[in-house]
mmCIF file of C-alpha atoms and ligand atoms in Angstrom:
data_model
loop_
_atom_site.group_PDB
_atom_site.id
_atom_site.type_symbol
_atom_site.label_atom_id
_atom_site.label_comp_id
_atom_site.label_asym_id
_atom_site.label_seq_id
_atom_site.Cartn_x
_atom_site.Cartn_y
_atom_site.Cartn_z
ATOM 1 C CA MET A 24 0.180 -0.133 0.282
ATOM 2 C CA THR A 25 1.304 3.255 -0.891
ATOM 3 C CA LYS A 26 1.678 5.630 2.063
ATOM 4 C CA ARG A 27 0.280 9.169 1.845
ATOM 5 C CA ALA A 28 2.138 12.049 3.790
ATOM 6 C CA LEU A 29 0.888 15.641 4.046
ATOM 7 C CA ILE A 30 3.791 18.243 4.826
ATOM 8 C CA THR A 31 3.113 21.678 6.315
ATOM 9 C CA GLY A 32 5.870 24.060 5.073
ATOM 10 C CA ILE A 33 6.453 22.408 1.791
ATOM 11 C CA THR A 34 7.353 25.892 0.317
ATOM 12 C CA GLY A 35 10.029 26.220 2.894
ATOM 13 C CA GLN A 36 14.111 25.243 2.728
ATOM 14 C CA ASP A 37 13.257 21.325 4.995
ATOM 15 C CA GLY A 38 9.594 21.281 3.381
ATOM 16 C CA SER A 39 11.264 20.501 -0.073
ATOM 17 C CA TYR A 40 13.606 18.381 1.020
ATOM 18 C CA LEU A 41 11.453 16.050 2.866
ATOM 19 C CA ALA A 42 9.544 16.058 -0.179
ATOM 20 C CA GLU A 43 12.008 14.777 -2.271
ATOM 21 C CA PHE A 44 12.769 12.107 0.072
ATOM 22 C CA LEU A 45 9.665 10.987 0.897
ATOM 23 C CA LEU A 46 8.598 10.921 -3.570
ATOM 24 C CA ASP A 47 11.551 8.809 -3.913
ATOM 25 C CA ALA A 48 10.546 6.347 -0.962
ATOM 26 C CA GLY A 49 7.371 5.829 -2.377
ATOM 27 C CA TYR A 50 4.899 7.998 -0.827
ATOM 28 C CA GLU A 51 2.350 9.996 -2.166
ATOM 29 C CA VAL A 52 3.016 13.567 -1.030
ATOM 30 C CA ILE A 53 0.647 16.178 -0.288
ATOM 31 C CA GLY A 54 1.839 19.790 0.677
ATOM 32 C CA MET A 55 -0.001 22.088 2.541
ATOM 33 C CA VAL A 56 0.406 25.650 1.399
ATOM 34 C CA ARG A 57 -0.865 29.014 2.758
ATOM 35 C CA ARG A 58 -2.504 31.278 0.546
ATOM 36 C CA SER A 59 -0.642 34.462 -0.703
ATOM 37 C CA SER A 60 -0.440 36.926 -3.369
ATOM 38 C CA THR A 61 2.332 35.841 -5.372
ATOM 39 C CA VAL A 62 3.482 32.002 -5.812
ATOM 40 C CA THR A 63 6.281 31.213 -2.920
ATOM 41 C CA PHE A 64 6.371 27.687 -4.979
ATOM 42 C CA GLU A 65 10.515 28.181 -6.046
ATOM 43 C CA ARG A 66 11.683 25.398 -3.684
ATOM 44 C CA ILE A 67 8.861 22.845 -5.082
ATOM 45 C CA ALA A 68 9.212 24.248 -9.010
ATOM 46 C CA HIS A 69 10.969 20.785 -9.918
ATOM 47 C CA LEU A 70 8.224 18.000 -8.341
ATOM 48 C CA GLN A 71 4.815 20.101 -9.206
ATOM 49 C CA ASP A 72 4.341 17.441 -11.095
ATOM 50 C CA ARG A 73 4.711 14.788 -8.527
ATOM 51 C CA ILE A 74 3.121 16.392 -5.160
ATOM 52 C CA ALA A 75 -0.210 17.713 -4.655
ATOM 53 C CA THR A 76 -0.480 21.234 -2.986
ATOM 54 C CA VAL A 77 -3.440 22.027 -1.008
ATOM 55 C CA HIS A 78 -4.551 25.143 0.645
ATOM 56 C CA GLY A 79 -4.520 25.814 4.307
ATOM 57 C CA ASP A 80 -3.073 27.439 7.363
ATOM 58 C CA LEU A 81 -1.816 26.560 10.699
ATOM 59 C CA LEU A 82 -3.793 29.719 12.004
ATOM 60 C CA ASP A 83 -6.947 28.400 10.910
ATOM 61 C CA GLN A 84 -8.370 25.387 12.665
ATOM 62 C CA ALA A 85 -11.321 24.239 9.961
ATOM 63 C CA SER A 86 -8.836 24.221 7.208
ATOM 64 C CA LEU A 87 -6.649 21.569 8.859
ATOM 65 C CA ILE A 88 -10.010 19.225 9.525
ATOM 66 C CA GLU A 89 -10.612 19.597 6.402
ATOM 67 C CA LEU A 90 -7.611 18.449 4.711
ATOM 68 C CA LEU A 91 -7.035 15.804 7.009
ATOM 69 C CA ARG A 92 -10.758 14.354 6.329
ATOM 70 C CA THR A 93 -10.442 14.801 2.556
ATOM 71 C CA TYR A 94 -6.254 13.331 2.399
ATOM 72 C CA GLU A 95 -6.322 11.071 4.687
ATOM 73 C CA PRO A 96 -2.845 11.048 5.619
ATOM 74 C CA ASP A 97 -1.128 7.954 7.443
ATOM 75 C CA GLU A 98 1.779 10.798 8.668
ATOM 76 C CA VAL A 99 2.016 14.588 9.124
ATOM 77 C CA TYR A 100 5.180 16.240 9.173
ATOM 78 C CA ASN A 101 4.437 19.790 10.828
ATOM 79 C CA LEU A 102 6.878 21.814 9.310
ATOM 80 C CA ALA A 103 5.347 25.111 9.007
ATOM 81 C CA ALA A 104 6.744 28.237 11.524
ATOM 82 C CA GLN A 105 7.631 31.463 11.696
ATOM 83 C CA SER A 106 10.849 30.171 11.511
ATOM 84 C CA PHE A 107 12.823 33.167 11.834
ATOM 85 C CA VAL A 108 14.209 33.968 15.058
ATOM 86 C CA GLN A 109 15.181 37.883 14.533
ATOM 87 C CA THR A 110 11.867 38.644 13.341
ATOM 88 C CA SER A 111 10.007 36.813 16.392
ATOM 89 C CA PHE A 112 11.404 39.771 18.780
ATOM 90 C CA GLY A 113 9.384 42.210 16.489
ATOM 91 C CA GLN A 114 6.378 39.948 15.725
ATOM 92 C CA PRO A 115 5.827 37.851 19.008
ATOM 93 C CA VAL A 116 2.443 37.312 19.000
ATOM 94 C CA LEU A 117 2.150 36.440 15.485
ATOM 95 C CA THR A 118 4.928 33.897 16.164
ATOM 96 C CA GLY A 119 3.421 32.474 19.037
ATOM 97 C CA ASP A 120 0.015 32.009 17.476
ATOM 98 C CA VAL A 121 1.711 30.036 14.433
ATOM 99 C CA THR A 122 4.760 28.565 15.761
ATOM 100 C CA ALA A 123 3.374 27.644 19.036
ATOM 101 C CA LEU A 124 -0.697 27.254 19.085
ATOM 102 C CA GLY A 125 -0.441 25.871 15.382
ATOM 103 C CA VAL A 126 1.104 22.806 16.613
ATOM 104 C CA THR A 127 -1.862 22.746 19.131
ATOM 105 C CA ARG A 128 -4.261 22.826 15.968
ATOM 106 C CA ILE A 129 -2.904 20.457 13.945
ATOM 107 C CA LEU A 130 -2.845 17.509 16.734
ATOM 108 C CA ASP A 131 -6.405 18.626 17.752
ATOM 109 C CA ALA A 132 -6.777 18.121 14.292
ATOM 110 C CA ILE A 133 -5.388 14.969 14.323
ATOM 111 C CA ARG A 134 -6.982 14.136 17.518
ATOM 112 C CA ILE A 135 -10.593 14.334 15.637
ATOM 113 C CA VAL A 136 -10.213 12.930 12.586
ATOM 114 C CA ASN A 137 -8.200 10.338 12.950
ATOM 115 C CA PRO A 138 -5.808 9.579 15.904
ATOM 116 C CA ALA A 139 -3.792 6.545 14.124
ATOM 117 C CA ILE A 140 -1.906 9.327 12.018
ATOM 118 C CA ARG A 141 1.554 9.404 12.837
ATOM 119 C CA PHE A 142 2.662 12.778 13.566
ATOM 120 C CA TYR A 143 6.319 15.043 13.299
ATOM 121 C CA GLN A 144 7.046 18.500 15.338
ATOM 122 C CA ALA A 145 10.126 20.246 14.273
ATOM 123 C CA SER A 146 11.424 21.034 17.092
ATOM 124 C CA SER A 147 14.540 23.236 17.317
ATOM 125 C CA SER A 148 17.805 23.461 19.632
ATOM 126 C CA GLU A 149 16.729 26.934 19.843
ATOM 127 C CA MET A 150 14.913 25.808 22.849
ATOM 128 C CA PHE A 151 18.283 25.291 24.342
ATOM 129 C CA GLY A 152 18.787 29.056 24.332
ATOM 130 C CA LYS A 153 21.125 29.641 27.558
ATOM 131 C CA VAL A 154 22.347 26.283 27.539
ATOM 132 C CA VAL A 155 22.601 25.151 30.872
ATOM 133 C CA GLU A 156 25.134 22.124 29.553
ATOM 134 C CA VAL A 157 27.241 21.203 26.568
ATOM 135 C CA PRO A 158 26.509 19.358 24.699
ATOM 136 C CA GLN A 159 22.729 19.545 24.598
ATOM 137 C CA SER A 160 20.579 16.230 24.510
ATOM 138 C CA GLU A 161 17.148 15.096 24.849
ATOM 139 C CA THR A 162 17.686 15.480 28.866
ATOM 140 C CA THR A 163 19.004 18.790 28.808
ATOM 141 C CA PRO A 164 16.657 21.801 30.203
ATOM 142 C CA PHE A 165 15.268 24.231 28.183
ATOM 143 C CA TYR A 166 16.092 28.020 28.273
ATOM 144 C CA PRO A 167 14.880 30.012 25.231
ATOM 145 C CA ARG A 168 15.930 33.022 24.346
ATOM 146 C CA SER A 169 13.945 34.756 22.133
ATOM 147 C CA PRO A 170 9.821 34.633 21.038
ATOM 148 C CA TYR A 171 10.045 32.146 18.347
ATOM 149 C CA GLY A 172 12.129 29.744 20.874
ATOM 150 C CA VAL A 173 9.726 30.085 23.580
ATOM 151 C CA ALA A 174 6.946 29.082 21.090
ATOM 152 C CA LYS A 175 8.944 26.134 20.129
ATOM 153 C CA VAL A 176 9.007 24.734 23.809
ATOM 154 C CA TYR A 177 5.229 25.219 23.663
ATOM 155 C CA GLY A 178 5.373 23.109 20.459
ATOM 156 C CA HIS A 179 7.638 20.614 22.045
ATOM 157 C CA TRP A 180 6.165 20.018 25.240
ATOM 158 C CA ILE A 181 2.004 19.986 23.544
ATOM 159 C CA THR A 182 3.190 17.331 21.105
ATOM 160 C CA VAL A 183 4.687 15.248 23.927
ATOM 161 C CA ASN A 184 0.995 15.998 26.218
ATOM 162 C CA TYR A 185 -0.533 14.988 23.236
ATOM 163 C CA ARG A 186 1.070 11.775 22.803
ATOM 164 C CA GLU A 187 0.575 11.010 26.747
ATOM 165 C CA SER A 188 -2.810 11.979 26.797
ATOM 166 C CA TYR A 189 -4.375 10.772 23.515
ATOM 167 C CA ASP A 190 -1.964 7.923 22.863
ATOM 168 C CA LEU A 191 -0.974 9.539 19.603
ATOM 169 C CA PHE A 192 2.180 8.548 17.845
ATOM 170 C CA ALA A 193 3.627 12.167 17.978
ATOM 171 C CA CYS A 194 7.162 12.801 17.866
ATOM 172 C CA SER A 195 9.423 15.748 18.500
ATOM 173 C CA GLY A 196 12.591 16.481 16.513
ATOM 174 C CA ILE A 197 14.874 18.765 18.305
ATOM 175 C CA LEU A 198 17.318 19.588 15.253
ATOM 176 C CA PHE A 199 19.967 21.610 15.461
ATOM 177 C CA ASN A 200 20.897 24.269 12.875
ATOM 178 C CA HIS A 201 20.986 22.975 9.036
ATOM 179 C CA GLU A 202 21.328 24.894 5.985
ATOM 180 C CA SER A 203 21.462 24.200 2.220
ATOM 181 C CA PRO A 204 21.911 26.274 -0.866
ATOM 182 C CA ARG A 205 17.812 26.440 -0.337
ATOM 183 C CA ARG A 206 18.032 28.488 2.745
ATOM 184 C CA GLY A 207 16.265 31.674 3.149
ATOM 185 C CA LEU A 208 18.528 34.640 2.217
ATOM 186 C CA GLU A 209 17.448 35.949 5.634
ATOM 187 C CA PHE A 210 19.692 33.175 7.930
ATOM 188 C CA VAL A 211 23.100 33.994 8.330
ATOM 189 C CA THR A 212 24.874 30.715 6.270
ATOM 190 C CA ARG A 213 22.938 31.754 3.139
ATOM 191 C CA LYS A 214 23.488 35.708 3.713
ATOM 192 C CA ILE A 215 26.911 34.911 3.748
ATOM 193 C CA SER A 216 27.262 32.640 1.301
ATOM 194 C CA ASN A 217 25.482 34.783 -1.462
ATOM 195 C CA ALA A 218 27.503 38.150 -0.061
ATOM 196 C CA VAL A 219 30.384 36.055 -1.170
ATOM 197 C CA ALA A 220 29.037 35.095 -4.589
ATOM 198 C CA LYS A 221 28.147 38.592 -5.204
ATOM 199 C CA ILE A 222 31.352 39.986 -3.989
ATOM 200 C CA LYS A 223 33.308 37.873 -6.176
ATOM 201 C CA LEU A 224 31.185 38.675 -9.213
ATOM 202 C CA GLY A 225 31.888 42.204 -8.705
ATOM 203 C CA ARG A 226 28.224 42.768 -7.353
ATOM 204 C CA ALA A 227 28.749 43.911 -4.174
ATOM 205 C CA GLU A 228 31.168 45.618 -2.133
ATOM 206 C CA GLU A 229 30.528 44.527 1.819
ATOM 207 C CA LEU A 230 28.661 42.446 3.964
ATOM 208 C CA ARG A 231 27.372 43.756 7.219
ATOM 209 C CA LEU A 232 26.682 40.939 10.066
ATOM 210 C CA GLY A 233 26.123 41.262 13.481
ATOM 211 C CA ASN A 234 27.481 38.877 16.292
ATOM 212 C CA LEU A 235 30.628 37.305 14.885
ATOM 213 C CA ASP A 236 31.052 34.942 17.755
ATOM 214 C CA ALA A 237 27.967 33.346 18.011
ATOM 215 C CA LYS A 238 28.620 29.668 17.877
ATOM 216 C CA ARG A 239 26.002 26.793 15.776
ATOM 217 C CA ASP A 240 26.233 23.141 15.268
ATOM 218 C CA TRP A 241 25.218 23.003 11.071
ATOM 219 C CA GLY A 242 24.321 20.760 9.465
ATOM 220 C CA PHE A 243 22.610 19.703 6.052
ATOM 221 C CA ALA A 244 19.040 20.190 5.486
ATOM 222 C CA GLY A 245 19.053 17.038 3.249
ATOM 223 C CA ASP A 246 20.826 15.082 5.425
ATOM 224 C CA TYR A 247 18.345 16.362 8.067
ATOM 225 C CA VAL A 248 15.220 15.068 6.647
ATOM 226 C CA ARG A 249 16.228 11.636 6.579
ATOM 227 C CA ALA A 250 15.909 11.532 10.898
ATOM 228 C CA MET A 251 12.639 13.203 10.419
ATOM 229 C CA TRP A 252 11.131 10.349 8.203
ATOM 230 C CA LYS A 253 12.861 7.415 10.520
ATOM 231 C CA MET A 254 11.496 8.582 13.819
ATOM 232 C CA LEU A 255 7.960 8.135 12.307
ATOM 233 C CA GLN A 256 8.983 4.543 11.613
ATOM 234 C CA GLN A 257 9.700 3.350 14.794
ATOM 235 C CA ASP A 258 7.826 1.156 16.829
ATOM 236 C CA SER A 259 6.858 3.478 19.467
ATOM 237 C CA PRO A 260 6.908 7.200 19.481
ATOM 238 C CA ASP A 261 9.558 9.439 21.108
ATOM 239 C CA ASP A 262 12.007 12.542 20.874
ATOM 240 C CA TYR A 263 15.460 12.967 19.462
ATOM 241 C CA VAL A 264 18.281 15.410 18.939
ATOM 242 C CA VAL A 265 19.712 15.786 15.605
ATOM 243 C CA SER A 266 23.031 17.305 14.941
ATOM 244 C CA THR A 267 26.307 16.948 13.662
ATOM 245 C CA GLY A 268 28.225 17.300 17.363
ATOM 246 C CA GLU A 269 30.667 20.159 15.799
ATOM 247 C CA THR A 270 30.252 23.535 16.915
ATOM 248 C CA HIS A 271 31.790 26.602 14.694
ATOM 249 C CA SER A 272 31.664 30.416 14.953
ATOM 250 C CA VAL A 273 29.693 32.933 12.043
ATOM 251 C CA ARG A 274 33.574 34.259 11.782
ATOM 252 C CA GLU A 275 34.561 30.422 11.116
ATOM 253 C CA PHE A 276 31.699 30.375 8.375
ATOM 254 C CA CYS A 277 32.401 33.724 6.810
ATOM 255 C CA GLU A 278 36.647 32.531 6.990
ATOM 256 C CA VAL A 279 35.688 29.110 5.206
ATOM 257 C CA ALA A 280 33.266 30.557 2.676
ATOM 258 C CA PHE A 281 35.270 33.688 1.413
ATOM 259 C CA GLY A 282 38.425 31.405 1.352
ATOM 260 C CA HIS A 283 36.434 29.227 -1.188
ATOM 261 C CA VAL A 284 36.355 31.863 -3.437
ATOM 262 C CA GLY A 285 40.167 33.312 -3.016
ATOM 263 C CA LEU A 286 38.797 36.142 -0.684
ATOM 264 C CA ASP A 287 40.069 37.151 2.802
ATOM 265 C CA TRP A 288 36.636 38.187 4.768
ATOM 266 C CA GLU A 289 38.391 40.434 6.748
ATOM 267 C CA GLN A 290 38.541 42.819 4.118
ATOM 268 C CA TYR A 291 34.704 42.605 3.429
ATOM 269 C CA VAL A 292 32.626 41.786 6.693
ATOM 270 C CA VAL A 293 31.576 45.139 8.552
ATOM 271 C CA VAL A 294 29.726 44.524 12.287
ATOM 272 C CA ASP A 295 26.492 45.965 12.253
ATOM 273 C CA GLU A 296 24.666 46.784 15.615
ATOM 274 C CA ALA A 297 21.299 46.230 13.340
ATOM 275 C CA PHE A 298 22.003 42.742 13.473
ATOM 276 C CA PHE A 299 22.290 41.695 17.121
ATOM 277 C CA ARG A 300 19.159 40.773 19.004
ATOM 278 C CA PRO A 301 17.785 41.662 22.014
ATOM 279 C CA ALA A 302 19.183 38.178 23.888
ATOM 280 C CA GLU A 303 21.447 36.102 21.811
ATOM 281 C CA VAL A 304 21.756 32.076 21.819
ATOM 282 C CA ASP A 305 25.703 31.923 21.928
ATOM 283 C CA LEU A 306 26.509 28.448 21.395
ATOM 284 C CA LEU A 307 25.162 25.746 20.364
ATOM 285 C CA VAL A 308 26.489 21.787 19.998
ATOM 286 C CA GLY A 309 24.157 18.758 20.025
ATOM 287 C CA ASP A 310 24.586 15.270 21.057
ATOM 288 C CA SER A 311 22.446 13.019 18.913
ATOM 289 C CA SER A 312 23.617 9.691 20.357
ATOM 290 C CA LYS A 313 20.656 8.650 20.521
ATOM 291 C CA ALA A 314 19.085 9.114 16.985
ATOM 292 C CA LEU A 315 22.347 7.260 16.176
ATOM 293 C CA THR A 316 21.671 4.369 18.326
ATOM 294 C CA GLU A 317 17.747 4.125 17.932
ATOM 295 C CA LEU A 318 17.688 5.029 14.490
ATOM 296 C CA ASP A 319 20.573 4.777 12.663
ATOM 297 C CA TRP A 320 21.027 8.102 11.731
ATOM 298 C CA SER A 321 24.113 10.272 11.313
ATOM 299 C CA PRO A 322 24.839 13.150 8.861
ATOM 300 C CA GLU A 323 26.868 12.519 5.838
ATOM 301 C CA VAL A 324 27.458 16.433 5.078
ATOM 302 C CA ASP A 325 30.610 17.806 6.993
ATOM 303 C CA PHE A 326 31.092 21.893 8.026
ATOM 304 C CA GLU A 327 33.381 22.489 5.129
ATOM 305 C CA GLN A 328 31.285 20.608 2.479
ATOM 306 C CA LEU A 329 28.101 22.399 3.564
ATOM 307 C CA VAL A 330 29.846 25.937 3.420
ATOM 308 C CA THR A 331 31.345 24.846 -0.040
ATOM 309 C CA MET A 332 28.360 23.418 -1.460
ATOM 310 C CA MET A 333 26.529 26.732 -0.697
ATOM 311 C CA VAL A 334 29.042 29.286 -1.940
ATOM 312 C CA ASP A 335 29.221 27.166 -5.125
ATOM 313 C CA ALA A 336 25.611 27.556 -5.550
ATOM 314 C CA ASP A 337 25.264 30.985 -5.416
ATOM 315 C CA MET A 338 28.328 31.384 -7.612
ATOM 316 C CA ASP A 339 25.928 28.894 -10.088
ATOM 317 C CA LEU A 340 22.827 30.902 -9.458
ATOM 318 C CA LEU A 341 24.507 34.700 -9.462
ATOM 319 C CA SER A 342 26.539 33.717 -12.646
ATOM 320 C CA GLY A 343 23.274 32.602 -14.757
ATOM 321 C CA ARG A 344 24.205 29.113 -14.457
ATOM 322 C CA LEU A 345 21.236 27.755 -12.909
ATOM 323 C CA ASP A 346 17.451 29.379 -12.701
ATOM 324 C CA ALA A 347 16.514 28.496 -9.611
ATOM 325 C CA ILE A 348 18.143 26.710 -6.643
ATOM 326 C CA GLY A 349 16.069 23.280 -7.494
HETATM 327 P P1 LIG B 402 11.161 28.154 6.325
HETATM 328 O O1 LIG B 402 12.439 27.774 5.307
HETATM 329 O O2 LIG B 402 11.381 29.200 7.159
HETATM 330 O O3 LIG B 402 9.696 27.146 6.081
HETATM 331 C C1 LIG B 402 9.103 27.858 6.799
HETATM 332 C C2 LIG B 402 7.752 27.088 5.984
HETATM 333 O O4 LIG B 402 6.260 27.852 7.154
HETATM 334 C C3 LIG B 402 7.375 27.827 4.686
HETATM 335 O O5 LIG B 402 6.566 26.782 4.009
HETATM 336 C C4 LIG B 402 5.856 28.778 5.159
HETATM 337 O O6 LIG B 402 5.191 29.268 3.781
HETATM 338 C C5 LIG B 402 5.139 27.763 6.088
HETATM 339 N N1 LIG B 402 4.247 28.931 7.049
HETATM 340 C C6 LIG B 402 4.494 29.514 7.564
HETATM 341 N N2 LIG B 402 3.569 30.734 8.413
HETATM 342 C C7 LIG B 402 2.562 29.511 7.898
HETATM 343 C C8 LIG B 402 0.933 29.368 8.383
HETATM 344 N N3 LIG B 402 0.422 30.412 9.268
HETATM 345 N N4 LIG B 402 0.523 28.274 7.839
HETATM 346 C C9 LIG B 402 1.158 27.352 7.098
HETATM 347 N N5 LIG B 402 2.409 27.387 6.543
HETATM 348 C C10 LIG B 402 3.517 28.942 6.817
HETATM 349 O O7 LIG B 402 11.756 26.830 7.582
HETATM 350 P P2 LIG B 402 12.535 25.882 7.511
HETATM 351 O O8 LIG B 402 14.060 25.784 7.612
HETATM 352 O O9 LIG B 402 12.052 25.203 6.303
HETATM 353 O O10 LIG B 402 12.233 25.068 9.006
HETATM 354 C C11 LIG B 402 11.248 24.177 8.683
HETATM 355 C C12 LIG B 402 10.707 23.605 10.330
HETATM 356 O O11 LIG B 402 11.816 23.297 11.140
HETATM 357 C C13 LIG B 402 10.653 25.101 10.761
HETATM 358 O O12 LIG B 402 9.509 24.957 11.804
HETATM 359 C C14 LIG B 402 11.674 25.543 11.357
HETATM 360 O O13 LIG B 402 11.031 26.284 12.719
HETATM 361 C C15 LIG B 402 12.009 24.154 11.964
HETATM 362 N N6 LIG B 402 13.449 24.279 12.302
HETATM 363 C C16 LIG B 402 14.235 24.767 11.509
HETATM 364 C C17 LIG B 402 15.728 24.470 11.755
HETATM 365 C C18 LIG B 402 16.704 25.194 10.681
HETATM 366 O O14 LIG B 402 17.659 24.731 11.085
HETATM 367 N N7 LIG B 402 16.350 25.342 9.329
HETATM 368 C C19 LIG B 402 16.200 24.005 12.818
HETATM 369 C C20 LIG B 402 15.274 23.582 13.945
HETATM 370 C C21 LIG B 402 14.350 23.417 13.751
HETATM 371 P P3 LIG B 402 5.661 30.492 2.973
HETATM 372 O O15 LIG B 402 6.596 29.736 2.282
HETATM 373 O O16 LIG B 402 4.278 30.752 2.619
HETATM 374 O O17 LIG B 402 6.156 31.517 3.743
HETATM 375 O O1 LIG B 403 21.521 32.289 11.321
HETATM 376 P P1 LIG B 403 20.312 32.914 11.747
HETATM 377 O O2 LIG B 403 19.431 33.429 11.731
HETATM 378 O O3 LIG B 403 19.714 31.393 12.848
HETATM 379 P P2 LIG B 403 19.524 30.580 14.576
HETATM 380 O O4 LIG B 403 18.940 32.088 14.832
HETATM 381 O O5 LIG B 403 20.150 29.938 14.641
HETATM 382 O O6 LIG B 403 18.160 30.252 13.911
HETATM 383 C C1 LIG B 403 18.150 28.968 13.234
HETATM 384 O O7 LIG B 403 18.009 27.829 13.878
HETATM 385 C C2 LIG B 403 17.156 27.508 14.677
HETATM 386 C C3 LIG B 403 17.847 25.967 15.457
HETATM 387 O O8 LIG B 403 18.712 26.358 16.249
HETATM 388 C C4 LIG B 403 15.881 27.299 13.970
HETATM 389 F F1 LIG B 403 14.986 26.942 15.162
HETATM 390 C C5 LIG B 403 15.761 28.441 13.695
HETATM 391 O O9 LIG B 403 13.827 28.197 12.726
HETATM 392 C C6 LIG B 403 16.471 29.494 12.691
HETATM 393 O O10 LIG B 403 16.353 27.762 10.998
HETATM 394 O O11 LIG B 403 21.692 32.842 13.170
HETATM 395 C C7 LIG B 403 22.345 32.429 13.705
HETATM 396 C C8 LIG B 403 23.572 33.368 14.416
HETATM 397 C C9 LIG B 403 22.762 33.801 15.120
HETATM 398 O O12 LIG B 403 23.512 34.042 16.791
HETATM 399 C C10 LIG B 403 22.744 35.322 15.143
HETATM 400 O O13 LIG B 403 22.840 36.354 15.963
HETATM 401 O O14 LIG B 403 23.878 34.099 13.474
HETATM 402 C C11 LIG B 403 24.322 35.206 14.389
HETATM 403 N N1 LIG B 403 24.248 35.793 12.796
HETATM 404 C C12 LIG B 403 25.163 37.113 13.165
HETATM 405 N N2 LIG B 403 25.314 38.124 12.149
HETATM 406 C C13 LIG B 403 23.425 36.418 11.960
HETATM 407 C C14 LIG B 403 23.950 38.247 11.310
HETATM 408 N N3 LIG B 403 22.153 36.294 11.786
HETATM 409 C C15 LIG B 403 21.492 36.591 10.719
HETATM 410 N N4 LIG B 403 20.162 36.198 10.513
HETATM 411 N N5 LIG B 403 22.135 37.731 10.277
HETATM 412 C C16 LIG B 403 22.850 38.484 10.539
HETATM 413 O O15 LIG B 403 23.638 38.890 10.079
#
């Protein structure tokens, strides 16, 4: 029997990689998209004839119930969110409504329509925030440092609560930062790779960044969607940290990215207060040994490969060698 998956957030970075992965695994893929005045399908344009896109919104409970009734998915991957930390400081209520309460809306829709549906929640290492131990694992207490982080803590615990209250097969994947050539341009990695390509091609002269000392455990999004799927194939639902176990600063990311095209980052990067946050997450590094042992998951792309992949892709895109990041 062909399995059917519903992905919320299919137009995002992870949604596009997960859709590719599930299609290759023989799934029928339904992607939930929200109404917008322009088309936001750039990342899934190459999949359009293989997936069905249907309208719904995490802010609208009835639309979620209707989608589950109509399409009867076996698995739901909840990737939709207001996912940019900086924006969450300016739009804290919207972030809470989508990124926190949105999880309850979809969990409750599952409880009402079909409690046998398996559910994946996109939780985040941002929940660890001002970390209380290094490295961070499934047992590390949360200390979020942004409205986004606070919203994700709510999403995590409501997932656990619905699992325990209603016996739902609901998993929370605590994923550390994962990047790719499809990453949104506002996130620091893609901001750097894109600026490196522009500077190299003579289309920009400098790159303005915030805190260069922040350290992140950066992996490749294509590796991380495998872990999401594996969680839903287990005998029982659980929560897992997904990470590389290595941490690097924004400064190191700049060094490798500029160095890859023969440039010295210090000549181009300008520190700009506008990109500092009211409260910062200084250091993230994950311990994903549970995912290795129980899911047989480990990352395949390392830090250097990730940075150079992103710079190469932006060089191709900006020199017209690619029409889109597909
Ligand atoms: P992303 O590129 O920002 O994609 C977010 C997706 O959510 C987009 O498809 C967006 O649709 C959709 N969305 C936003 N508001 C919505 C709403 N009200 N109703 C329905 N859809 C809505 O994020 P990502 O990097 O792929 O991340 C996927 C998920 O993993 C997010 O929940 C994120 O918070 C979480 N996460 C990400 C990372 C990471 O490092 N990437 C790490 C840990 C957790 P539009 O295209 O219409 O805007
Ligand atoms: O790339 P970022 O914006 O990602 P951040 O805040 O770590 O959040 C991402 O990862 C989370 C997982 O931990 C996800 F849940 C979340 O959805 C998102 O995908 O910033 C990374 C670091 C921060 O410390 C930031 O202060 O880079 C620092 N930074 C320095 N200059 C900058 C900049 N970040 C951005 N976006 N832009 C800058 O100019």
